[in-house]
Amino acid sequence: MSIHTFLKGSEDWWRQAVVYQIYPRSFADSNSDGIGDLKGIISRVPYLKSLGIDAVWLSPFYPSALADGGYDVDDYRNVDPRIGTLKDFDKMIDALHAEGIRVFVDIVPNHSSDQHVWFQAALNAGPGSPERDRYIFRNGKGEHGAIRPSELVSHFGPTAWTRVTEPDGSLGQWYLHLFAKEQPDFNWDNPEVREDFIHTLRFWSNRGVDGFRIDVAHALVKDLSEPLFERQSYDVSVMKDDGTDKLFDRDEVHKIYRSWRKVFNEYDPPRVAVAEAWVPANRRPAYASKDGLGQAFNFDLLGTPWNAKKFRKTIDYNLVEAIKAGSSTTWVFSNHDVIRHATRFGLPAGFDWVRWYQSQGTDPKPNNILGLARAKAATMLILALPGSTYLYQGEELGLFEAPEIPSDQMQDPQWFRNPGKAGSRDGCRVPLPWAIEGKSFGFGKKGSHLPQPTWFGDLSVEAQDSNPDSTLSLYREALALRKQLQTEESLTWVDHFFNRKVVHFKRQNGWHSITNFGDMAIKLPAGDVLLSSAPVVGRWLPANATAWVQTATV
Ligand code: NOJ
Ligand code: CA
């Protein structure tokens, strides 16, 4: 018998699950070295249980030089010694499973780190070797190969090509990296690469992992025939939407995921996966198909301004698209790559996030009261929708973005690769405040690897835990109610013909969710007010708020 615990139960557990994203380095630090770790997560299992989530997703915890917060993986089948050991991982899974919480891990298949043994072997083996064939090496142009193979830019800017020094000490070939130079892209035409990832999926599945989040799932297969394709922007709107784009979302990528699906289905219950694929919306169902990864992130609400009509359109579209794939959609407002939504909703629509970061969050200044009110309302709205919901650590505390990190303490490669011209993702990755006071607000006993702002303590778990009016209490109540009320995956819209600034829908059991996007209070329909993101007085729901109302079912 395996030493690992496995959670059985319905094969469909993921369809309407609430998944809580843990950014391991910033969650809880058990040994006070300033870096969050697996033992820290274990110590907080009671907290996770108290939230009422169904699963956690761990961002990478693998050995890494942290050139991109761990998305530069040195070894896919191990734990970073600063974060723990495989034994700790097993204990963590056991502790979570014992509370009925499932576990997703992050798989980063587009690129490894430059410290990965395969990349080091590729550097040592020289041009034309089988070792180099696992990555994407090209000769440079010009007489001495000194001109990069193409003008392709990296997603983190500037160029996507870096020149290597050959084993004999001469300047040599160039390798492709769509992200930082420490993240060389794999060559997915190479069978060894394909086999190695199957091995990795089995490795974690055998340890009891329930699901996988697949990083840049749309990038693995590329057409790198000459002349090489040039792309200066990674915006989805410039991508071809018929499977023939040279860099992203090529039809051939699904062959890989079909082979992964076979592996997932070897397990009971089958392992699940969710694709991080920034593709045109019409292309998402392919990733979410039953013979593919099974589910694909829908990030559309991340870019939707606070507008009732736009919210409803986005929701409708995604519910229909997910059904086409036989899947369920995912809702998400915050993650480790974007400005926390309590801040975003307090900034003017279309604000320039680069300028905002460059000004350390002062230009323009967010309206935090408005931002938090809208964030709570928006979260209650998505928690009432069919499909699964992804929550990002700290949003249950109503944490704001923390952009006031001194420039020399920023860690995001985007910040360094474009000095003075880029935004950063560090402000949403600052270690969590657990306590009102203390050196790192209870994250550990000493410091934290990214500096925490002074206002963090006021939003800590300790400050909110027993306050029934706190954001934390709202999340707990909402999750508990959702668990009770969640039914089939469908909804009925309720129109408010005289007020277009309302998004109102009901589920089959008389569970209504009503969000007021306008400036004036609105009258709630008859029924029990189960929960509201702001106080309801005399059945009036204030502006920027959501209420759940239960009517009798017929
Ligand atoms: C998406 C991840 O969410 C992000 O953090 C990372 O920088 C890129 N993929 C590259 O792995
Ligand atoms: Ca630690």
Coordinates of C-alpha atoms and ligand atoms in Angstrom, one line a residue:
M1 CA 0.0 0.0 0.0
S2 CA 1.2 3.5 -0.8
I3 CA 2.4 5.6 2.1
H4 CA 0.5 8.6 0.5
T5 CA -3.0 9.5 1.2
F6 CA -5.4 9.8 -1.7
L7 CA -8.8 11.5 -1.7
K8 CA -11.5 9.5 -3.3
G9 CA -15.0 10.8 -4.1
S10 CA -16.8 12.1 -7.1
E11 CA -14.8 12.4 -10.3
D12 CA -16.4 15.8 -10.8
W13 CA -15.2 17.4 -7.5
W14 CA -13.3 20.1 -9.5
R15 CA -16.2 21.4 -11.5
Q16 CA -17.5 23.8 -8.9
A17 CA -14.5 23.8 -6.5
V18 CA -13.1 26.8 -4.7
V19 CA -9.4 26.7 -5.1
Y20 CA -7.1 28.8 -2.9
Q21 CA -3.8 29.7 -4.4
I22 CA -0.8 29.6 -2.1
Y23 CA 2.4 31.4 -3.1
P24 CA 4.6 29.2 -0.9
R25 CA 7.5 31.6 -0.3
S26 CA 5.0 34.2 1.0
F27 CA 2.5 32.2 3.0
A28 CA 3.9 31.2 6.3
D29 CA 7.5 30.8 7.5
S30 CA 8.1 28.1 10.1
N31 CA 11.8 28.5 10.7
S32 CA 12.1 32.3 10.5
D33 CA 14.5 32.6 7.6
G34 CA 12.2 35.0 5.9
I35 CA 10.9 32.5 3.3
G36 CA 7.6 30.7 3.5
D37 CA 7.8 26.9 3.6
L38 CA 5.9 23.7 3.6
K39 CA 6.0 23.3 7.4
G40 CA 4.5 26.8 7.5
I41 CA 1.6 25.6 5.3
I42 CA 1.1 22.5 7.5
S43 CA 0.9 24.8 10.6
R44 CA -1.9 26.8 8.8
V45 CA -4.0 23.8 7.8
P46 CA -6.6 24.7 10.5
Y47 CA -6.8 28.2 9.0
L48 CA -7.3 26.8 5.5
K49 CA -10.0 24.5 6.9
S50 CA -11.7 27.4 8.5
L51 CA -12.0 29.2 5.2
G52 CA -14.1 26.4 3.7
I53 CA -12.1 26.0 0.5
D54 CA -12.1 22.7 -1.5
A55 CA -8.5 22.7 -2.7
V56 CA -5.2 24.6 -2.6
W57 CA -3.0 25.3 -5.6
L58 CA 0.7 25.7 -4.8
S59 CA 2.7 28.0 -7.1
P60 CA 6.2 26.4 -7.7
F61 CA 8.1 25.1 -4.7
Y62 CA 10.7 23.3 -6.7
P63 CA 14.5 24.0 -6.4
S64 CA 15.1 27.3 -8.2
A65 CA 17.5 30.2 -8.3
L66 CA 14.3 32.4 -8.2
A67 CA 15.0 34.4 -11.4
D68 CA 11.2 34.4 -11.9
G69 CA 9.8 33.6 -8.5
G70 CA 10.2 29.8 -8.9
Y71 CA 8.8 29.6 -12.5
D72 CA 12.4 28.9 -13.4
V73 CA 12.6 25.3 -12.3
D74 CA 15.9 23.5 -11.6
D75 CA 14.4 20.1 -10.8
Y76 CA 10.8 19.2 -11.4
R77 CA 10.7 16.3 -9.0
N78 CA 12.0 17.9 -5.8
V79 CA 11.4 20.6 -3.3
D80 CA 13.5 23.7 -2.8
P81 CA 15.6 23.0 0.3
R82 CA 14.7 26.5 1.5
I83 CA 11.0 25.5 1.3
G84 CA 11.3 22.0 2.7
T85 CA 11.8 18.4 1.7
L86 CA 9.8 15.7 -0.2
K87 CA 9.0 14.3 3.2
D88 CA 7.5 17.6 4.3
F89 CA 5.5 17.6 1.0
D90 CA 4.0 14.2 1.9
K91 CA 3.2 15.4 5.4
M92 CA 1.6 18.5 3.9
I93 CA -0.6 16.5 1.5
D94 CA -1.6 14.1 4.4
A95 CA -2.5 17.1 6.6
L96 CA -4.6 18.7 3.8
H97 CA -6.3 15.5 2.7
A98 CA -7.1 14.7 6.3
E99 CA -9.3 17.9 6.2
G100 CA -10.7 17.1 2.8
I101 CA -8.7 19.7 1.1
R102 CA -7.3 18.7 -2.3
V103 CA -3.9 19.8 -3.8
F104 CA -3.0 21.2 -7.1
V105 CA 0.7 21.8 -8.1
D106 CA 2.1 24.0 -10.8
I107 CA 3.7 22.4 -13.8
V108 CA 6.0 24.6 -15.9
P109 CA 6.6 22.9 -19.2
N110 CA 7.5 25.7 -21.6
H111 CA 10.9 26.3 -20.1
S112 CA 13.2 25.1 -17.3
S113 CA 15.7 27.2 -15.5
D114 CA 19.2 27.7 -16.8
Q115 CA 20.4 25.8 -13.8
H116 CA 18.5 22.6 -14.8
V117 CA 20.9 19.7 -15.4
W118 CA 19.7 19.4 -19.0
F119 CA 20.5 23.1 -19.8
Q120 CA 23.9 22.9 -18.1
A121 CA 24.6 19.7 -20.1
A122 CA 23.5 21.5 -23.3
L123 CA 25.9 24.3 -22.6
N124 CA 28.7 21.8 -22.0
A125 CA 28.0 19.6 -25.0
G126 CA 28.2 22.2 -27.7
P127 CA 26.4 22.9 -31.0
G128 CA 24.6 20.0 -32.8
S129 CA 24.6 17.7 -29.7
P130 CA 21.5 15.8 -28.6
E131 CA 21.8 17.8 -25.3
R132 CA 21.2 21.0 -27.2
D133 CA 18.3 19.6 -29.0
R134 CA 16.3 19.5 -25.8
Y135 CA 16.2 23.3 -26.0
I136 CA 16.1 25.8 -28.8
F137 CA 19.5 26.8 -30.0
R138 CA 20.2 28.7 -33.2
N139 CA 23.3 30.2 -34.9
G140 CA 23.4 33.9 -34.9
K141 CA 23.3 35.9 -38.1
G142 CA 26.2 37.9 -39.6
E143 CA 29.8 36.8 -40.4
H144 CA 30.6 35.8 -36.8
G145 CA 27.1 34.9 -35.7
A146 CA 27.0 38.0 -33.5
I147 CA 23.6 39.1 -34.6
R148 CA 20.7 37.5 -32.8
P149 CA 18.7 35.0 -34.9
S150 CA 15.6 37.3 -34.9
E151 CA 14.2 40.4 -33.3
L152 CA 11.7 38.4 -31.3
V153 CA 11.2 40.0 -27.9
S154 CA 10.8 38.3 -24.5
H155 CA 7.6 38.6 -22.7
F156 CA 9.6 40.3 -19.9
G157 CA 11.4 42.4 -22.6
P158 CA 13.8 43.1 -24.3
T159 CA 15.2 40.3 -26.6
A160 CA 14.1 36.6 -26.5
W161 CA 17.6 35.4 -27.5
T162 CA 20.7 35.1 -25.4
R163 CA 24.2 34.1 -26.7
V164 CA 26.2 31.4 -24.9
T165 CA 29.9 30.9 -24.4
E166 CA 30.9 27.6 -26.0
P167 CA 32.9 25.0 -24.1
D168 CA 36.1 26.2 -25.8
G169 CA 35.5 29.7 -24.5
S170 CA 34.4 31.3 -27.7
L171 CA 31.1 33.2 -28.2
G172 CA 28.7 30.8 -29.7
Q173 CA 25.1 30.0 -30.4
W174 CA 21.9 31.7 -29.1
Y175 CA 19.1 30.1 -27.2
L176 CA 15.4 31.1 -27.1
H177 CA 13.7 32.2 -24.0
L178 CA 10.2 33.7 -24.2
F179 CA 10.6 34.8 -20.6
A180 CA 13.7 35.8 -18.7
K181 CA 17.1 34.7 -20.0
E182 CA 17.3 32.3 -17.0
Q183 CA 14.2 30.4 -18.5
P184 CA 15.4 28.6 -21.7
D185 CA 12.5 27.3 -23.7
F186 CA 12.3 23.5 -24.2
N187 CA 12.1 21.9 -27.6
W188 CA 8.8 20.0 -27.5
D189 CA 9.7 18.1 -30.7
N190 CA 12.2 16.3 -28.7
P191 CA 10.8 12.9 -27.4
E192 CA 13.0 13.0 -24.2
V193 CA 11.3 16.3 -23.2
R194 CA 7.8 14.7 -23.7
E195 CA 8.8 11.6 -21.7
D196 CA 10.3 13.6 -18.9
F197 CA 7.1 15.5 -18.3
I198 CA 5.1 12.3 -18.2
H199 CA 7.5 11.1 -15.6
T200 CA 6.9 14.3 -13.6
L201 CA 3.1 14.1 -13.8
R202 CA 3.3 10.5 -12.5
F203 CA 5.7 11.4 -9.8
W204 CA 3.4 14.0 -8.3
S205 CA 0.2 12.0 -9.0
N206 CA 1.7 9.0 -7.1
R207 CA 2.4 11.3 -4.2
G208 CA -1.3 12.0 -4.0
V209 CA -1.5 15.3 -5.9
D210 CA -5.0 15.8 -7.1
G211 CA -4.5 18.3 -9.9
F212 CA -2.1 20.4 -11.9
R213 CA -2.1 24.0 -13.0
I214 CA -0.2 24.2 -16.4
D215 CA 1.9 27.2 -16.9
V216 CA 1.8 29.0 -20.3
A217 CA 0.0 25.9 -21.6
H218 CA -0.4 27.5 -25.1
A219 CA 3.3 28.0 -25.8
L220 CA 4.9 24.6 -25.9
V221 CA 4.7 23.9 -29.7
K222 CA 6.3 26.6 -31.9
D223 CA 6.9 26.9 -35.6
L224 CA 10.5 28.0 -35.7
S225 CA 11.1 27.4 -39.4
E226 CA 13.1 30.1 -41.2
P227 CA 12.5 33.0 -41.5
L228 CA 11.9 33.2 -37.8
F229 CA 8.8 34.8 -36.6
E230 CA 9.0 38.2 -35.1
R231 CA 6.7 39.3 -32.3
Q232 CA 7.0 42.5 -30.3
S233 CA 3.8 42.1 -28.3
Y234 CA 2.4 39.1 -26.4
D235 CA -1.1 40.6 -26.4
V236 CA -3.7 38.0 -27.1
S237 CA -5.3 40.4 -29.6
V238 CA -2.3 40.0 -32.0
M239 CA -2.4 36.2 -31.9
K240 CA -4.0 34.3 -34.8
D241 CA -7.1 32.5 -33.6
D242 CA -7.1 29.5 -36.0
G243 CA -4.3 27.4 -34.6
T244 CA -1.7 28.5 -37.1
D245 CA 0.0 31.2 -35.0
K246 CA 3.7 30.6 -35.1
L247 CA 4.4 31.0 -31.4
F248 CA 1.3 30.2 -29.5
D249 CA -1.8 28.0 -29.3
R250 CA -0.8 25.9 -32.3
D251 CA -3.2 23.0 -32.9
E252 CA -0.4 20.5 -32.4
V253 CA -0.1 21.4 -28.7
H254 CA -3.2 19.3 -28.0
K255 CA -1.5 16.1 -28.9
I256 CA 0.7 16.6 -25.9
Y257 CA -2.3 17.2 -23.6
R258 CA -4.1 14.1 -25.0
S259 CA -1.1 12.1 -23.9
W260 CA -1.2 13.7 -20.5
R261 CA -4.9 13.0 -20.2
K262 CA -4.2 9.3 -20.6
V263 CA -1.8 9.5 -17.6
F264 CA -4.4 11.5 -15.5
N265 CA -7.0 8.8 -16.2
E266 CA -4.8 6.1 -14.9
Y267 CA -5.6 7.4 -11.4
D268 CA -8.7 7.0 -9.3
P269 CA -10.2 9.6 -9.2
P270 CA -8.6 10.9 -12.4
R271 CA -6.1 13.7 -11.8
V272 CA -7.3 17.0 -13.1
A273 CA -5.6 19.9 -14.8
V274 CA -6.3 23.6 -15.5
A275 CA -4.6 25.4 -18.4
E276 CA -3.1 28.8 -18.0
A277 CA -3.6 29.6 -21.7
W278 CA -3.7 33.2 -22.8
V279 CA -5.5 32.5 -26.0
P280 CA -8.5 34.1 -27.9
A281 CA -11.6 33.0 -26.0
N282 CA -12.8 30.9 -28.9
R283 CA -9.7 28.7 -28.6
R284 CA -10.2 28.0 -24.9
P285 CA -12.5 25.0 -25.2
A286 CA -9.8 22.9 -26.8
Y287 CA -7.7 23.1 -23.7
A288 CA -10.7 22.4 -21.5
S289 CA -11.9 19.4 -23.5
K290 CA -12.3 16.0 -21.8
D291 CA -9.5 14.4 -23.8
G292 CA -7.2 17.3 -23.0
L293 CA -6.4 19.2 -19.8
G294 CA -10.1 19.3 -18.8
Q295 CA -10.4 22.9 -17.7
A296 CA -8.9 26.3 -18.8
F297 CA -8.6 29.5 -16.9
N298 CA -10.9 32.2 -18.0
F299 CA -9.2 35.5 -17.1
D300 CA -11.7 37.7 -18.7
L301 CA -13.0 39.3 -15.5
L302 CA -9.5 40.4 -14.7
G303 CA -9.8 42.9 -17.5
T304 CA -13.5 43.8 -17.2
P305 CA -14.1 47.2 -15.7
W306 CA -16.7 47.8 -13.0
N307 CA -19.7 47.8 -15.3
A308 CA -22.8 45.7 -15.1
K309 CA -23.3 45.2 -18.8
K310 CA -19.7 44.2 -19.4
F311 CA -19.8 41.8 -16.4
R312 CA -22.9 40.1 -17.6
K313 CA -21.6 39.8 -21.1
T314 CA -18.3 38.2 -19.9
I315 CA -20.1 35.8 -17.6
D316 CA -22.6 34.7 -20.3
Y317 CA -19.9 34.2 -22.8
N318 CA -17.8 32.0 -20.6
L319 CA -20.6 29.9 -19.3
V320 CA -21.5 29.0 -22.9
E321 CA -17.9 28.4 -24.0
A322 CA -17.2 26.1 -21.1
I323 CA -20.3 24.0 -21.9
K324 CA -19.0 23.6 -25.4
A325 CA -16.0 21.9 -24.0
G326 CA -18.0 19.8 -21.6
S327 CA -16.1 21.6 -18.8
S328 CA -16.9 24.2 -16.3
T329 CA -15.4 27.7 -16.3
T330 CA -13.1 29.3 -13.7
W331 CA -13.5 32.7 -12.1
V332 CA -10.6 34.7 -10.9
F333 CA -9.9 38.3 -9.8
S334 CA -6.4 38.0 -8.2
N335 CA -3.3 35.9 -8.6
H336 CA 0.4 36.2 -8.2
D337 CA 0.7 38.0 -11.6
V338 CA -1.8 40.9 -11.3
I339 CA -2.5 43.8 -9.0
R340 CA -4.7 42.7 -6.2
H341 CA -8.3 43.4 -7.0
A342 CA -9.1 45.5 -3.9
T343 CA -6.6 48.0 -5.3
R344 CA -7.5 47.5 -9.0
F345 CA -11.2 48.3 -8.4
G346 CA -10.2 51.5 -6.6
L347 CA -8.2 52.8 -9.6
P348 CA -9.7 54.4 -12.7
A349 CA -10.6 52.0 -15.5
G350 CA -7.7 51.7 -18.0
F351 CA -5.1 53.1 -15.6
D352 CA -1.5 52.6 -16.7
W353 CA -0.1 50.0 -14.3
V354 CA 3.5 50.6 -15.4
R355 CA 3.2 54.3 -14.5
W356 CA 1.4 53.4 -11.3
Y357 CA 4.2 51.0 -10.2
Q358 CA 6.9 53.5 -11.2
S359 CA 5.2 56.0 -8.9
Q360 CA 5.1 53.4 -6.1
G361 CA 1.4 53.4 -6.3
T362 CA 0.7 57.1 -6.1
D363 CA -0.1 58.1 -9.6
P364 CA -3.0 57.8 -9.6
K365 CA -3.8 57.2 -5.9
P366 CA -6.3 54.4 -5.5
N367 CA -9.5 54.9 -3.6
N368 CA -9.1 51.9 -1.1
I369 CA -12.6 52.2 0.4
L370 CA -14.2 52.0 -3.0
G371 CA -11.8 49.3 -4.1
L372 CA -12.4 47.1 -1.2
A373 CA -16.2 47.5 -1.4
R374 CA -16.2 46.6 -5.1
A375 CA -13.7 43.7 -4.5
K376 CA -16.0 42.2 -1.9
A377 CA -19.1 42.6 -4.0
A378 CA -17.3 41.1 -7.1
T379 CA -16.1 38.1 -5.1
M380 CA -19.5 37.4 -3.8
L381 CA -20.8 37.6 -7.3
I382 CA -18.4 35.1 -8.7
L383 CA -18.9 32.8 -5.7
A384 CA -22.6 32.6 -6.6
L385 CA -21.8 31.6 -10.2
P386 CA -21.6 28.1 -11.7
G387 CA -18.1 26.9 -12.2
S388 CA -15.0 26.9 -10.1
T389 CA -13.5 29.9 -8.3
Y390 CA -9.8 30.6 -7.7
L391 CA -8.9 32.8 -4.7
Y392 CA -5.5 34.2 -4.2
Q393 CA -3.9 34.1 -0.7
G394 CA -4.6 37.3 1.2
E395 CA -7.6 38.4 -0.8
E396 CA -9.8 37.0 2.0
L397 CA -8.1 39.7 4.2
G398 CA -9.0 42.4 1.7
L399 CA -5.3 42.9 1.2
F400 CA -4.3 45.8 -1.1
E401 CA -1.4 45.7 -3.5
A402 CA 1.9 46.8 -1.8
P403 CA 3.7 48.8 -4.4
E404 CA 5.9 50.7 -2.0
I405 CA 8.7 48.3 -2.2
P406 CA 12.1 50.0 -2.6
S407 CA 13.4 49.4 -6.2
D408 CA 16.5 47.5 -5.0
Q409 CA 14.3 45.0 -3.1
M410 CA 12.0 44.2 -6.0
Q411 CA 12.4 40.6 -7.2
D412 CA 10.3 40.5 -10.4
P413 CA 12.5 40.1 -13.5
Q414 CA 10.2 42.4 -15.5
W415 CA 11.3 45.2 -13.2
F416 CA 15.0 44.7 -13.9
R417 CA 14.8 43.8 -17.6
N418 CA 13.2 47.1 -18.4
P419 CA 14.6 49.5 -15.8
G420 CA 12.4 52.5 -15.3
K421 CA 9.9 51.3 -17.8
A422 CA 8.1 48.3 -16.2
G423 CA 5.6 47.4 -13.6
S424 CA 6.2 44.7 -11.0
R425 CA 4.4 41.7 -9.7
D426 CA 6.0 41.9 -6.3
G427 CA 3.3 44.0 -4.6
C428 CA 0.9 41.1 -4.6
R429 CA 3.6 38.6 -3.5
V430 CA 4.4 40.2 -0.2
P431 CA 4.3 37.7 2.7
L432 CA 0.9 37.5 4.5
P433 CA 0.2 39.3 7.7
W434 CA -1.0 36.8 10.3
A435 CA -0.6 39.0 13.4
I436 CA -1.3 42.6 14.2
E437 CA 2.3 43.2 15.4
G438 CA 5.7 41.6 15.3
K439 CA 8.7 41.7 13.0
S440 CA 6.9 40.2 10.0
F441 CA 3.4 40.4 11.3
G442 CA 3.4 36.7 12.2
F443 CA 4.6 35.5 8.9
G444 CA 7.6 34.2 10.7
K445 CA 9.5 35.4 13.8
K446 CA 12.0 37.5 11.9
G447 CA 11.8 39.3 8.6
S448 CA 10.2 38.6 5.3
H449 CA 11.8 38.2 1.9
L450 CA 9.8 41.1 0.5
P451 CA 9.2 44.1 2.8
Q452 CA 5.7 44.3 4.3
P453 CA 4.1 47.7 4.5
T454 CA 3.3 49.2 8.0
W455 CA -0.5 49.0 7.3
F456 CA -0.3 45.2 6.9
G457 CA -0.9 44.5 10.6
D458 CA -4.4 46.1 10.5
L459 CA -5.5 43.7 7.9
S460 CA -3.9 40.6 9.5
V461 CA -5.7 37.4 10.3
E462 CA -5.5 38.2 14.0
A463 CA -7.1 41.6 13.4
Q464 CA -10.0 40.1 11.5
D465 CA -10.5 36.6 12.9
S466 CA -13.2 37.2 15.5
N467 CA -14.7 40.3 14.0
P468 CA -18.0 39.4 12.3
D469 CA -17.8 42.4 10.1
S470 CA -14.3 41.7 8.7
T471 CA -13.5 40.7 5.1
L472 CA -12.3 37.4 6.4
S473 CA -15.6 36.7 8.1
L474 CA -17.4 37.6 4.9
Y475 CA -15.3 35.1 2.9
R476 CA -15.9 32.4 5.5
E477 CA -19.6 32.9 5.5
A478 CA -19.8 33.2 1.7
L479 CA -17.9 29.9 1.3
A480 CA -20.0 28.1 3.8
L481 CA -23.2 29.3 2.2
R482 CA -22.0 28.4 -1.3
K483 CA -21.2 24.9 -0.1
Q484 CA -24.8 24.6 1.1
L485 CA -26.5 26.2 -1.8
Q486 CA -24.4 25.2 -4.8
T487 CA -26.5 23.1 -7.3
E488 CA -26.5 22.3 -10.9
E489 CA -24.3 24.4 -13.2
S490 CA -26.8 26.8 -14.6
L491 CA -28.3 30.1 -13.8
T492 CA -31.2 32.3 -14.9
W493 CA -30.7 36.0 -15.4
V494 CA -33.2 38.4 -13.7
D495 CA -33.5 41.6 -15.7
H496 CA -34.0 45.0 -14.0
F497 CA -35.4 46.9 -16.9
F498 CA -35.5 50.2 -15.1
N499 CA -31.9 49.9 -13.8
R500 CA -29.2 48.6 -16.1
K501 CA -26.6 48.9 -13.4
V502 CA -27.6 45.7 -11.6
V503 CA -26.3 42.1 -12.3
H504 CA -28.9 39.7 -10.9
F505 CA -29.2 36.0 -11.4
K506 CA -30.7 33.1 -9.6
R507 CA -29.8 29.5 -9.2
Q508 CA -32.2 26.6 -9.3
N509 CA -32.9 26.6 -5.6
G510 CA -34.1 30.2 -5.3
W511 CA -30.6 31.5 -4.5
H512 CA -30.3 35.0 -5.9
S513 CA -27.2 37.1 -6.3
I514 CA -27.7 40.8 -6.8
T515 CA -24.9 43.2 -7.4
N516 CA -25.4 46.9 -7.5
F517 CA -22.9 48.5 -9.9
G518 CA -24.5 51.9 -9.7
D519 CA -24.2 54.9 -7.4
M520 CA -27.6 54.6 -5.8
A521 CA -29.0 52.1 -3.3
I522 CA -31.4 49.5 -4.8
K523 CA -34.4 47.7 -3.3
L524 CA -33.8 44.0 -2.8
P525 CA -36.5 41.5 -3.9
A526 CA -38.5 39.6 -1.3
G527 CA -36.9 36.7 0.5
D528 CA -34.3 36.1 3.2
V529 CA -31.1 38.2 2.9
L530 CA -28.5 35.5 3.5
L531 CA -25.4 37.6 3.2
S532 CA -24.3 41.0 1.9
S533 CA -21.0 42.5 1.2
A534 CA -22.2 45.8 2.9
P535 CA -24.9 46.4 5.4
V536 CA -28.5 46.2 4.0
V537 CA -30.8 48.6 5.8
G538 CA -34.5 48.2 5.3
R539 CA -33.9 46.0 2.2
W540 CA -31.8 48.7 0.5
L541 CA -28.6 47.4 -1.0
P542 CA -26.0 50.2 -1.2
A543 CA -23.9 51.0 -4.2
N544 CA -20.9 48.7 -5.0
A545 CA -22.3 45.8 -3.0
T546 CA -23.7 42.3 -3.5
A547 CA -26.4 40.5 -1.6
W548 CA -27.5 36.9 -1.7
V549 CA -31.2 36.5 -1.2
Q550 CA -33.1 33.2 -0.9
T551 CA -36.7 33.0 -2.2
A552 CA -39.0 30.1 -1.8
T553 CA -38.6 27.6 -4.6
V554 CA -41.6 26.6 -6.6
Ligands
NOJ1 C1 2.9 32.5 -15.9 C2 3.2 32.6 -14.4 O1 1.9 32.8 -13.7 C3 4.1 33.7 -14.2 O2 4.3 34.1 -12.9 C4 5.4 33.4 -14.9 O3 6.3 34.5 -14.8 C5 5.2 33.0 -16.3 N1 4.1 32.1 -16.5 C6 6.5 32.3 -16.9 O4 6.6 31.0 -16.3
CA2 CA 11.3 29.4 6.1

